[in-house]
Every structure is written in structure tokens, then in C-alpha cells.
N, CA, C and O atoms as a CHARMM CRD file, in Angstrom:
* protein
*
  320
    1    1 UNK  N     -1.76100 -15.63500   8.58300 PROA 1      0.00000
    2    1 UNK  CA    -1.37100 -14.03600   9.20700 PROA 1      0.00000
    3    1 UNK  C     -0.79400 -13.19400   7.99300 PROA 1      0.00000
    4    1 UNK  O      0.15900 -13.63100   7.34900 PROA 1      0.00000
    5    2 UNK  N     -1.27300 -12.21400   7.75100 PROA 2      0.00000
    6    2 UNK  CA    -0.64100 -11.35600   6.82400 PROA 2      0.00000
    7    2 UNK  C      0.49900 -10.47700   7.55300 PROA 2      0.00000
    8    2 UNK  O      0.32800  -9.79300   8.56200 PROA 2      0.00000
    9    3 UNK  N      1.85100 -10.66100   6.73600 PROA 3      0.00000
   10    3 UNK  CA     2.90700  -9.94800   7.28800 PROA 3      0.00000
   11    3 UNK  C      3.27800  -9.05700   6.00400 PROA 3      0.00000
   12    3 UNK  O      3.40500  -9.54900   4.88300 PROA 3      0.00000
   13    4 UNK  N      3.42700  -7.78900   6.26800 PROA 4      0.00000
   14    4 UNK  CA     3.57700  -6.87000   7.58500 PROA 4      0.00000
   15    4 UNK  C      2.22900  -6.72200   8.18300 PROA 4      0.00000
   16    4 UNK  O      1.23500  -6.86700   7.47100 PROA 4      0.00000
   17    5 UNK  N      2.13100  -6.44700   9.42500 PROA 5      0.00000
   18    5 UNK  CA     1.05300  -6.08100  10.10300 PROA 5      0.00000
   19    5 UNK  C      0.42900  -4.72700   9.77000 PROA 5      0.00000
   20    5 UNK  O      1.13500  -3.85600   9.26100 PROA 5      0.00000
   21    6 UNK  N     -0.85000  -4.51200  10.03100 PROA 6      0.00000
   22    6 UNK  CA    -1.52500  -3.12100   9.79200 PROA 6      0.00000
   23    6 UNK  C     -0.59400  -1.99100  10.27200 PROA 6      0.00000
   24    6 UNK  O     -0.31200  -1.02700   9.56000 PROA 6      0.00000
   25    7 UNK  N     -0.09200  -2.18600  11.64200 PROA 7      0.00000
   26    7 UNK  CA     0.51700  -1.25600  12.29600 PROA 7      0.00000
   27    7 UNK  C      2.06200  -0.85000  11.74600 PROA 7      0.00000
   28    7 UNK  O      2.60000   0.24400  11.91300 PROA 7      0.00000
   29    8 UNK  N      2.56500  -1.87700  11.13100 PROA 8      0.00000
   30    8 UNK  CA     3.89100  -1.85600  10.63900 PROA 8      0.00000
   31    8 UNK  C      3.55800  -0.97800   9.34200 PROA 8      0.00000
   32    8 UNK  O      4.04400   0.13700   9.15500 PROA 8      0.00000
   33    9 UNK  N      2.77100  -1.54300   8.56800 PROA 9      0.00000
   34    9 UNK  CA     2.50800  -0.68900   7.31000 PROA 9      0.00000
   35    9 UNK  C      2.02000   0.79000   7.35200 PROA 9      0.00000
   36    9 UNK  O      2.15100   1.55100   6.39300 PROA 9      0.00000
   37   10 UNK  N      1.48800   1.11200   8.45400 PROA 10     0.00000
   38   10 UNK  CA     0.99600   2.49000   8.96400 PROA 10     0.00000
   39   10 UNK  C      2.31300   3.40600   9.20200 PROA 10     0.00000
   40   10 UNK  O      2.46800   4.56000   8.80000 PROA 10     0.00000
   41   11 UNK  N      3.20900   2.63200   9.93900 PROA 11     0.00000
   42   11 UNK  CA     4.34700   3.53500  10.24000 PROA 11     0.00000
   43   11 UNK  C      5.28200   3.72100   8.91100 PROA 11     0.00000
   44   11 UNK  O      5.82900   4.80700   8.71800 PROA 11     0.00000
   45   12 UNK  N      5.44800   2.66100   8.02300 PROA 12     0.00000
   46   12 UNK  CA     5.98300   2.78400   6.81100 PROA 12     0.00000
   47   12 UNK  C      5.42500   4.01600   5.99500 PROA 12     0.00000
   48   12 UNK  O      6.22400   4.76800   5.43800 PROA 12     0.00000
   49   13 UNK  N      4.22100   4.20800   5.92500 PROA 13     0.00000
   50   13 UNK  CA     3.37900   4.90800   4.91300 PROA 13     0.00000
   51   13 UNK  C      3.41600   6.28300   5.52000 PROA 13     0.00000
   52   13 UNK  O      3.64300   7.29800   4.86200 PROA 13     0.00000
   53   14 UNK  N      3.18100   6.25800   6.80300 PROA 14     0.00000
   54   14 UNK  CA     3.23000   7.83000   7.42900 PROA 14     0.00000
   55   14 UNK  C      4.66400   8.37600   7.69200 PROA 14     0.00000
   56   14 UNK  O      4.81500   9.49600   8.18000 PROA 14     0.00000
   57   15 UNK  N      5.52000   7.72500   7.42400 PROA 15     0.00000
   58   15 UNK  CA     7.25600   8.22600   7.74900 PROA 15     0.00000
   59   15 UNK  C      7.80500   9.43500   7.10600 PROA 15     0.00000
   60   15 UNK  O      8.73800  10.07500   7.59200 PROA 15     0.00000
   61   16 UNK  N      7.11900   9.77900   5.84300 PROA 16     0.00000
   62   16 UNK  CA     7.47500  10.82800   5.26900 PROA 16     0.00000
   63   16 UNK  C      6.72900  12.22300   5.39800 PROA 16     0.00000
   64   16 UNK  O      7.14500  13.34900   5.12800 PROA 16     0.00000
   65   17 UNK  N      5.52400  11.81400   5.88400 PROA 17     0.00000
   66   17 UNK  CA     4.72800  12.90600   6.16100 PROA 17     0.00000
   67   17 UNK  C      4.95600  13.37600   7.58700 PROA 17     0.00000
   68   17 UNK  O      4.54800  12.59900   8.45000 PROA 17     0.00000
   69   18 UNK  N      5.50700  14.45500   7.98300 PROA 18     0.00000
   70   18 UNK  CA     5.86600  14.87600   9.51100 PROA 18     0.00000
   71   18 UNK  C      4.99000  15.63400   9.86800 PROA 18     0.00000
   72   18 UNK  O      4.66000  15.46400  11.04200 PROA 18     0.00000
   73   19 UNK  N      4.36100  16.57000   9.22900 PROA 19     0.00000
   74   19 UNK  CA     3.21600  17.40300   9.81200 PROA 19     0.00000
   75   19 UNK  C      1.89700  16.72800   9.87100 PROA 19     0.00000
   76   19 UNK  O      1.14600  17.24600  10.69700 PROA 19     0.00000
   77   20 UNK  N      1.39100  15.68800   9.20900 PROA 20     0.00000
   78   20 UNK  CA     0.20400  14.98700   9.54900 PROA 20     0.00000
   79   20 UNK  C      0.26400  13.56400   8.85600 PROA 20     0.00000
   80   20 UNK  O      1.03500  13.29300   7.93500 PROA 20     0.00000
   81   21 UNK  N     -0.55800  12.77900   9.36100 PROA 21     0.00000
   82   21 UNK  CA    -0.60600  11.32400   8.86300 PROA 21     0.00000
   83   21 UNK  C     -1.17700  11.31200   7.55200 PROA 21     0.00000
   84   21 UNK  O     -2.01900  12.16600   7.27600 PROA 21     0.00000
   85   22 UNK  N     -0.83600  10.46800   6.71700 PROA 22     0.00000
   86   22 UNK  CA    -1.31900  10.32900   5.31900 PROA 22     0.00000
   87   22 UNK  C     -2.42400   9.36900   5.49300 PROA 22     0.00000
   88   22 UNK  O     -3.41200   9.50800   4.77300 PROA 22     0.00000
   89   23 UNK  N     -2.38200   8.32900   6.43100 PROA 23     0.00000
   90   23 UNK  CA    -3.55900   7.47700   6.86100 PROA 23     0.00000
   91   23 UNK  C     -3.62600   7.55300   8.31800 PROA 23     0.00000
   92   23 UNK  O     -2.66000   7.79900   9.04100 PROA 23     0.00000
   93   24 UNK  N     -4.88000   7.31500   8.72700 PROA 24     0.00000
   94   24 UNK  CA    -5.11600   7.21400  10.22000 PROA 24     0.00000
   95   24 UNK  C     -5.70800   6.02200  10.71400 PROA 24     0.00000
   96   24 UNK  O     -5.84300   5.79100  11.91600 PROA 24     0.00000
   97   25 UNK  N     -6.10700   5.16800   9.68300 PROA 25     0.00000
   98   25 UNK  CA    -6.78200   4.04900  10.20800 PROA 25     0.00000
   99   25 UNK  C     -6.19900   2.65100   9.36400 PROA 25     0.00000
  100   25 UNK  O     -5.40000   2.79500   8.43900 PROA 25     0.00000
  101   26 UNK  N     -6.70700   1.23800   9.80100 PROA 26     0.00000
  102   26 UNK  CA    -6.39700   0.46000   8.95500 PROA 26     0.00000
  103   26 UNK  C     -7.36100   0.22700   7.70100 PROA 26     0.00000
  104   26 UNK  O     -7.12900  -0.44100   6.69300 PROA 26     0.00000
  105   27 UNK  N     -8.45500   0.92500   8.01600 PROA 27     0.00000
  106   27 UNK  CA    -9.37500   0.91200   6.66700 PROA 27     0.00000
  107   27 UNK  C     -8.79800   1.31900   5.51500 PROA 27     0.00000
  108   27 UNK  O     -8.90300   0.72300   4.44200 PROA 27     0.00000
  109   28 UNK  N     -8.01400   2.60900   5.75800 PROA 28     0.00000
  110   28 UNK  CA    -7.31700   3.08800   4.68200 PROA 28     0.00000
  111   28 UNK  C     -6.40500   2.32000   3.86800 PROA 28     0.00000
  112   28 UNK  O     -6.34800   2.39600   2.64100 PROA 28     0.00000
  113   29 UNK  N     -5.60500   1.48300   4.69100 PROA 29     0.00000
  114   29 UNK  CA    -4.42100   0.30800   4.13100 PROA 29     0.00000
  115   29 UNK  C     -5.41600  -0.65600   3.46200 PROA 29     0.00000
  116   29 UNK  O     -5.15400  -0.92000   2.28900 PROA 29     0.00000
  117   30 UNK  N     -6.63400  -1.29400   4.05500 PROA 30     0.00000
  118   30 UNK  CA    -7.41600  -2.27700   3.28900 PROA 30     0.00000
  119   30 UNK  C     -7.95800  -1.65600   1.86700 PROA 30     0.00000
  120   30 UNK  O     -8.07300  -2.38200   0.87900 PROA 30     0.00000
  121   31 UNK  N     -8.25100  -0.39100   1.84100 PROA 31     0.00000
  122   31 UNK  CA    -8.75400   0.11500   0.60100 PROA 31     0.00000
  123   31 UNK  C     -7.66600   0.15100  -0.47700 PROA 31     0.00000
  124   31 UNK  O     -7.74300  -0.31800  -1.61300 PROA 31     0.00000
  125   32 UNK  N     -6.57600   0.83500   0.12600 PROA 32     0.00000
  126   32 UNK  CA    -5.47600   0.99400  -0.86200 PROA 32     0.00000
  127   32 UNK  C     -5.08300  -0.50400  -1.34700 PROA 32     0.00000
  128   32 UNK  O     -5.05900  -0.64200  -2.57000 PROA 32     0.00000
  129   33 UNK  N     -4.78100  -1.61500  -0.58600 PROA 33     0.00000
  130   33 UNK  CA    -4.33600  -2.74700  -0.78600 PROA 33     0.00000
  131   33 UNK  C     -5.36900  -3.32500  -1.79900 PROA 33     0.00000
  132   33 UNK  O     -4.96400  -3.98100  -2.75900 PROA 33     0.00000
  133   34 UNK  N     -6.56700  -3.11600  -1.62300 PROA 34     0.00000
  134   34 UNK  CA    -7.73600  -3.74500  -2.27500 PROA 34     0.00000
  135   34 UNK  C     -7.56200  -3.26300  -3.84800 PROA 34     0.00000
  136   34 UNK  O     -7.50300  -3.96700  -4.85600 PROA 34     0.00000
  137   35 UNK  N     -7.49500  -1.71000  -3.70400 PROA 35     0.00000
  138   35 UNK  CA    -7.62400  -1.11500  -5.20600 PROA 35     0.00000
  139   35 UNK  C     -6.29200  -1.55200  -5.93900 PROA 35     0.00000
  140   35 UNK  O     -6.44000  -1.78000  -7.14000 PROA 35     0.00000
  141   36 UNK  N     -5.06100  -1.70400  -5.44400 PROA 36     0.00000
  142   36 UNK  CA    -4.02200  -2.02000  -5.98800 PROA 36     0.00000
  143   36 UNK  C     -4.08700  -3.69000  -6.51100 PROA 36     0.00000
  144   36 UNK  O     -3.58600  -4.08500  -7.56400 PROA 36     0.00000
  145   37 UNK  N     -4.65700  -4.36000  -5.74300 PROA 37     0.00000
  146   37 UNK  CA    -4.78500  -5.81100  -6.21800 PROA 37     0.00000
  147   37 UNK  C     -5.59600  -5.99000  -7.29400 PROA 37     0.00000
  148   37 UNK  O     -5.37400  -6.85700  -8.13900 PROA 37     0.00000
  149   38 UNK  N     -6.66400  -5.12200  -7.33900 PROA 38     0.00000
  150   38 UNK  CA    -7.70700  -5.29300  -8.44900 PROA 38     0.00000
  151   38 UNK  C     -7.02000  -4.46800  -9.78500 PROA 38     0.00000
  152   38 UNK  O     -7.53300  -4.58100 -10.89800 PROA 38     0.00000
  153   39 UNK  N     -6.05500  -3.80100  -9.60100 PROA 39     0.00000
  154   39 UNK  CA    -5.09300  -3.23300 -10.75300 PROA 39     0.00000
  155   39 UNK  C     -4.22700  -4.20500 -11.47500 PROA 39     0.00000
  156   39 UNK  O     -3.97200  -4.25900 -12.67900 PROA 39     0.00000
  157   40 UNK  N     -3.74400  -5.11600 -10.29600 PROA 40     0.00000
  158   40 UNK  CA    -2.68700  -6.22900 -10.86400 PROA 40     0.00000
  159   40 UNK  C     -3.66900  -7.11400 -11.44400 PROA 40     0.00000
  160   40 UNK  O     -3.49100  -7.43000 -12.62000 PROA 40     0.00000
  161   41 UNK  N     -4.64700  -7.55800 -10.84800 PROA 41     0.00000
  162   41 UNK  CA    -5.63900  -8.48500 -11.63500 PROA 41     0.00000
  163   41 UNK  C     -6.08100  -7.91300 -12.78600 PROA 41     0.00000
  164   41 UNK  O     -6.44600  -8.70300 -13.65700 PROA 41     0.00000
  165   42 UNK  N     -6.15400  -6.62900 -13.04600 PROA 42     0.00000
  166   42 UNK  CA    -6.88800  -6.11500 -14.50800 PROA 42     0.00000
  167   42 UNK  C     -5.57300  -6.16200 -15.57900 PROA 42     0.00000
  168   42 UNK  O     -5.74900  -5.99200 -16.78600 PROA 42     0.00000
  169   43 UNK  N     -4.21800  -6.41500 -14.98600 PROA 43     0.00000
  170   43 UNK  CA    -3.18500  -6.50300 -15.98500 PROA 43     0.00000
  171   43 UNK  C     -2.09000  -5.68100 -15.64900 PROA 43     0.00000
  172   43 UNK  O     -1.08000  -5.87400 -16.32600 PROA 43     0.00000
  173   44 UNK  N     -2.02400  -4.69000 -14.65300 PROA 44     0.00000
  174   44 UNK  CA    -0.90000  -3.81300 -14.47500 PROA 44     0.00000
  175   44 UNK  C      0.17100  -4.80500 -13.74700 PROA 44     0.00000
  176   44 UNK  O     -0.10200  -5.68600 -12.93200 PROA 44     0.00000
  177   45 UNK  N      1.43700  -4.45000 -14.23500 PROA 45     0.00000
  178   45 UNK  CA     2.59100  -5.02500 -13.99200 PROA 45     0.00000
  179   45 UNK  C      3.08700  -5.04500 -12.54600 PROA 45     0.00000
  180   45 UNK  O      3.54400  -3.92900 -12.30100 PROA 45     0.00000
  181   46 UNK  N      3.19000  -5.90000 -11.43100 PROA 46     0.00000
  182   46 UNK  CA     3.68700  -5.78200 -10.21200 PROA 46     0.00000
  183   46 UNK  C      4.84000  -4.81900 -10.07500 PROA 46     0.00000
  184   46 UNK  O      5.65300  -4.82500 -10.99900 PROA 46     0.00000
  185   47 UNK  N      5.02100  -4.06400  -9.15500 PROA 47     0.00000
  186   47 UNK  CA     6.15300  -3.25400  -8.89100 PROA 47     0.00000
  187   47 UNK  C      7.24500  -4.12300  -8.15700 PROA 47     0.00000
  188   47 UNK  O      8.36200  -3.63400  -7.98500 PROA 47     0.00000
  189   48 UNK  N      6.98900  -5.25800  -7.76800 PROA 48     0.00000
  190   48 UNK  CA     8.02900  -5.94100  -6.86200 PROA 48     0.00000
  191   48 UNK  C      7.85800  -7.29100  -7.55300 PROA 48     0.00000
  192   48 UNK  O      6.89900  -7.61500  -8.25400 PROA 48     0.00000
  193   49 UNK  N      9.09900  -8.15100  -7.20400 PROA 49     0.00000
  194   49 UNK  CA     9.08700  -9.40600  -7.80500 PROA 49     0.00000
  195   49 UNK  C      8.02400 -10.38900  -7.34400 PROA 49     0.00000
  196   49 UNK  O      7.96000 -10.57700  -6.12900 PROA 49     0.00000
  197   50 UNK  N      7.23500 -11.00200  -8.08100 PROA 50     0.00000
  198   50 UNK  CA     6.31700 -11.87900  -7.38600 PROA 50     0.00000
  199   50 UNK  C      6.84400 -13.11600  -6.89100 PROA 50     0.00000
  200   50 UNK  O      7.84600 -13.61000  -7.40800 PROA 50     0.00000
  201   51 UNK  N      6.29900 -13.60900  -6.01400 PROA 51     0.00000
  202   51 UNK  CA     6.82800 -14.82000  -5.26800 PROA 51     0.00000
  203   51 UNK  C      5.77900 -15.83400  -5.96500 PROA 51     0.00000
  204   51 UNK  O      4.65200 -15.55700  -6.37400 PROA 51     0.00000
  205   52 UNK  N      6.42000 -17.03700  -5.99200 PROA 52     0.00000
  206   52 UNK  CA     5.60000 -18.26500  -6.55400 PROA 52     0.00000
  207   52 UNK  C      4.33500 -18.46800  -5.83500 PROA 52     0.00000
  208   52 UNK  O      4.37900 -18.77900  -4.64400 PROA 52     0.00000
  209   53 UNK  N      3.15000 -18.31300  -6.47700 PROA 53     0.00000
  210   53 UNK  CA     1.90500 -18.61200  -5.73700 PROA 53     0.00000
  211   53 UNK  C      1.26900 -17.53600  -5.18800 PROA 53     0.00000
  212   53 UNK  O      0.10600 -17.56400  -4.78500 PROA 53     0.00000
  213   54 UNK  N      2.05800 -16.50100  -5.15600 PROA 54     0.00000
  214   54 UNK  CA     1.54500 -15.20400  -4.42500 PROA 54     0.00000
  215   54 UNK  C      0.17300 -14.51000  -5.12500 PROA 54     0.00000
  216   54 UNK  O      0.15900 -14.12300  -6.29400 PROA 54     0.00000
  217   55 UNK  N     -0.74200 -14.44000  -4.39500 PROA 55     0.00000
  218   55 UNK  CA    -1.99200 -13.81900  -4.71300 PROA 55     0.00000
  219   55 UNK  C     -1.78500 -12.16800  -4.91000 PROA 55     0.00000
  220   55 UNK  O     -0.92800 -11.48600  -4.34800 PROA 55     0.00000
  221   56 UNK  N     -2.66300 -11.77200  -5.73100 PROA 56     0.00000
  222   56 UNK  CA    -2.53800 -10.20200  -6.20700 PROA 56     0.00000
  223   56 UNK  C     -2.68000  -9.31300  -4.76000 PROA 56     0.00000
  224   56 UNK  O     -2.10300  -8.23800  -4.59700 PROA 56     0.00000
  225   57 UNK  N     -3.40000  -9.84200  -3.92100 PROA 57     0.00000
  226   57 UNK  CA    -3.41900  -8.88600  -2.49000 PROA 57     0.00000
  227   57 UNK  C     -2.06000  -8.90800  -1.87300 PROA 57     0.00000
  228   57 UNK  O     -1.56800  -7.88500  -1.39600 PROA 57     0.00000
  229   58 UNK  N     -1.35800 -10.23300  -1.87600 PROA 58     0.00000
  230   58 UNK  CA    -0.16800 -10.28000  -1.16500 PROA 58     0.00000
  231   58 UNK  C      0.83300  -9.34300  -1.86400 PROA 58     0.00000
  232   58 UNK  O      1.45600  -8.52300  -1.19000 PROA 58     0.00000
  233   59 UNK  N      1.01700  -9.44500  -3.28000 PROA 59     0.00000
  234   59 UNK  CA     1.68400  -8.58700  -4.03200 PROA 59     0.00000
  235   59 UNK  C      1.42500  -6.84400  -3.51100 PROA 59     0.00000
  236   59 UNK  O      2.29000  -6.04200  -3.15900 PROA 59     0.00000
  237   60 UNK  N      0.29000  -6.68800  -3.59000 PROA 60     0.00000
  238   60 UNK  CA    -0.07400  -5.30600  -3.45300 PROA 60     0.00000
  239   60 UNK  C      0.26700  -4.83500  -1.90800 PROA 60     0.00000
  240   60 UNK  O      0.56000  -3.66500  -1.66200 PROA 60     0.00000
  241   61 UNK  N      0.20100  -5.87000  -0.87400 PROA 61     0.00000
  242   61 UNK  CA     0.72500  -5.50500   0.20600 PROA 61     0.00000
  243   61 UNK  C      2.22700  -5.31200   0.34600 PROA 61     0.00000
  244   61 UNK  O      2.75100  -4.45300   1.05600 PROA 61     0.00000
  245   62 UNK  N      2.77400  -6.08300  -0.30500 PROA 62     0.00000
  246   62 UNK  CA     4.29400  -6.23900  -0.45300 PROA 62     0.00000
  247   62 UNK  C      4.68600  -4.74400  -1.13500 PROA 62     0.00000
  248   62 UNK  O      5.46800  -3.91800  -0.66400 PROA 62     0.00000
  249   63 UNK  N      4.00700  -4.66000  -2.22700 PROA 63     0.00000
  250   63 UNK  CA     4.35800  -2.92400  -2.76400 PROA 63     0.00000
  251   63 UNK  C      4.22500  -1.70800  -1.80500 PROA 63     0.00000
  252   63 UNK  O      4.99200  -0.74800  -1.87900 PROA 63     0.00000
  253   64 UNK  N      3.23900  -1.79200  -0.92200 PROA 64     0.00000
  254   64 UNK  CA     3.12300  -1.10800   0.08900 PROA 64     0.00000
  255   64 UNK  C      4.46100  -0.84000   0.89000 PROA 64     0.00000
  256   64 UNK  O      5.04000   0.24300   0.98000 PROA 64     0.00000
  257   65 UNK  N      4.83800  -2.05000   1.45600 PROA 65     0.00000
  258   65 UNK  CA     5.67400  -2.11000   2.50600 PROA 65     0.00000
  259   65 UNK  C      7.06700  -1.96500   1.85500 PROA 65     0.00000
  260   65 UNK  O      8.00400  -1.66200   2.59400 PROA 65     0.00000
  261   66 UNK  N      7.23600  -2.11000   0.84100 PROA 66     0.00000
  262   66 UNK  CA     8.57200  -1.65100   0.15100 PROA 66     0.00000
  263   66 UNK  C      8.25900  -0.26300  -0.55200 PROA 66     0.00000
  264   66 UNK  O      8.94800   0.07500  -1.51500 PROA 66     0.00000
  265   67 UNK  N      7.45500   0.37300  -0.18900 PROA 67     0.00000
  266   67 UNK  CA     7.08800   1.77500  -0.63300 PROA 67     0.00000
  267   67 UNK  C      7.21100   2.06800  -2.28200 PROA 67     0.00000
  268   67 UNK  O      7.62500   3.14700  -2.70500 PROA 67     0.00000
  269   68 UNK  N      6.81400   1.01600  -3.11600 PROA 68     0.00000
  270   68 UNK  CA     6.80600   1.27800  -4.49100 PROA 68     0.00000
  271   68 UNK  C      5.39800   2.00800  -4.78700 PROA 68     0.00000
  272   68 UNK  O      5.23600   2.66400  -5.81600 PROA 68     0.00000
  273   69 UNK  N      4.42800   1.85400  -3.84800 PROA 69     0.00000
  274   69 UNK  CA     3.09700   2.43400  -4.08800 PROA 69     0.00000
  275   69 UNK  C      3.00900   3.52800  -3.10000 PROA 69     0.00000
  276   69 UNK  O      3.32500   3.25900  -1.94100 PROA 69     0.00000
  277   70 UNK  N      2.57000   4.88800  -3.43600 PROA 70     0.00000
  278   70 UNK  CA     2.36600   5.94600  -2.51500 PROA 70     0.00000
  279   70 UNK  C      0.53200   5.92200  -2.29300 PROA 70     0.00000
  280   70 UNK  O     -0.28200   5.71800  -3.19400 PROA 70     0.00000
  281   71 UNK  N      0.30900   6.11600  -1.24500 PROA 71     0.00000
  282   71 UNK  CA    -1.12900   6.27200  -0.74200 PROA 71     0.00000
  283   71 UNK  C     -1.26900   7.92900  -0.66900 PROA 71     0.00000
  284   71 UNK  O     -0.55000   8.55100   0.11300 PROA 71     0.00000
  285   72 UNK  N     -2.19000   8.58400  -1.48500 PROA 72     0.00000
  286   72 UNK  CA    -2.35800   9.91600  -1.67200 PROA 72     0.00000
  287   72 UNK  C     -3.43500  10.32100  -0.49400 PROA 72     0.00000
  288   72 UNK  O     -4.42000   9.61800  -0.26500 PROA 72     0.00000
  289   73 UNK  N     -3.14300  11.52500   0.22600 PROA 73     0.00000
  290   73 UNK  CA    -4.10900  11.92800   1.25700 PROA 73     0.00000
  291   73 UNK  C     -5.37200  12.64600   0.61300 PROA 73     0.00000
  292   73 UNK  O     -5.27000  13.01500  -0.55700 PROA 73     0.00000
  293   74 UNK  N     -6.28400  12.81700   1.14600 PROA 74     0.00000
  294   74 UNK  CA    -7.46700  13.31100   0.88600 PROA 74     0.00000
  295   74 UNK  C     -7.29300  14.53900  -0.02800 PROA 74     0.00000
  296   74 UNK  O     -7.98100  14.68700  -1.03800 PROA 74     0.00000
  297   75 UNK  N     -6.25000  15.50300   0.40500 PROA 75     0.00000
  298   75 UNK  CA    -6.21300  16.75300  -0.23600 PROA 75     0.00000
  299   75 UNK  C     -5.31900  16.74300  -1.50100 PROA 75     0.00000
  300   75 UNK  O     -5.29600  17.72900  -2.23700 PROA 75     0.00000
  301   76 UNK  N     -4.63200  15.71000  -1.74300 PROA 76     0.00000
  302   76 UNK  CA    -3.74300  15.43800  -2.77500 PROA 76     0.00000
  303   76 UNK  C     -4.42700  14.89200  -4.06700 PROA 76     0.00000
  304   76 UNK  O     -5.26900  14.00500  -3.92500 PROA 76     0.00000
  305   77 UNK  N     -4.14400  15.33300  -5.26400 PROA 77     0.00000
  306   77 UNK  CA    -4.77600  14.87500  -6.46800 PROA 77     0.00000
  307   77 UNK  C     -3.80200  13.73100  -6.98000 PROA 77     0.00000
  308   77 UNK  O     -2.58900  13.75900  -6.77200 PROA 77     0.00000
  309   78 UNK  N     -4.37100  12.85300  -7.58200 PROA 78     0.00000
  310   78 UNK  CA    -3.87000  11.69900  -8.37200 PROA 78     0.00000
  311   78 UNK  C     -2.77800  12.30200  -9.27000 PROA 78     0.00000
  312   78 UNK  O     -2.99100  13.37300  -9.83900 PROA 78     0.00000
  313   79 UNK  N     -1.54300  11.60300  -9.42300 PROA 79     0.00000
  314   79 UNK  CA    -0.58000  11.97400 -10.38100 PROA 79     0.00000
  315   79 UNK  C     -1.04300  11.32000 -11.75200 PROA 79     0.00000
  316   79 UNK  O     -1.60300  10.23200 -11.62000 PROA 79     0.00000
  317   80 UNK  N     -0.92100  11.73900 -12.88100 PROA 80     0.00000
  318   80 UNK  CA    -1.01000  11.15000 -14.07900 PROA 80     0.00000
  319   80 UNK  C     -0.04000  11.08800 -14.96300 PROA 80     0.00000
  320   80 UNK  O     -0.22200  10.52100 -16.04100 PROA 80     0.00000
């Protein structure tokens, strides 16, 4: 079982946005986690301390949980 749960992640991600939710479905979390995991596989440095044997997806979820990665809404542009 994956910890934290989707519901817990949604609460953490949406806490800064008082006006409207940044994400409104589990699908958004899955997409964001998968995208970040692919970045880690491609060579990006993890933003959290890697645990022994942790897979890239677990690391990506941990980054979301610790608010090291921000999911941008549809109307926001990616910062470069």
C-alpha cells in the first residue's frame, strides 16, 4: 500500500490554494507523480533523501508529500 494516500496528498497539495483547488482528482496526482518519477529516472536529482531500495515513483510521491514539488494548475505557466 502506498503511503501517503491519495486523499492525504490532495489535502497537502491544495492547502495553499484557498480560492480553488489546484487538483481535484486522483488522476492529477498519478500524472504528476509519474512525470516526476520519469524525470528522476532520466537523471534529475531527487529533492528528498532517498531511502535504500526506494523506487523513483516512491521518491516522487515523497517529494509531493514534503511539498518539494509544486503541481501547477491549468492556468499557470511552468516556471523555468
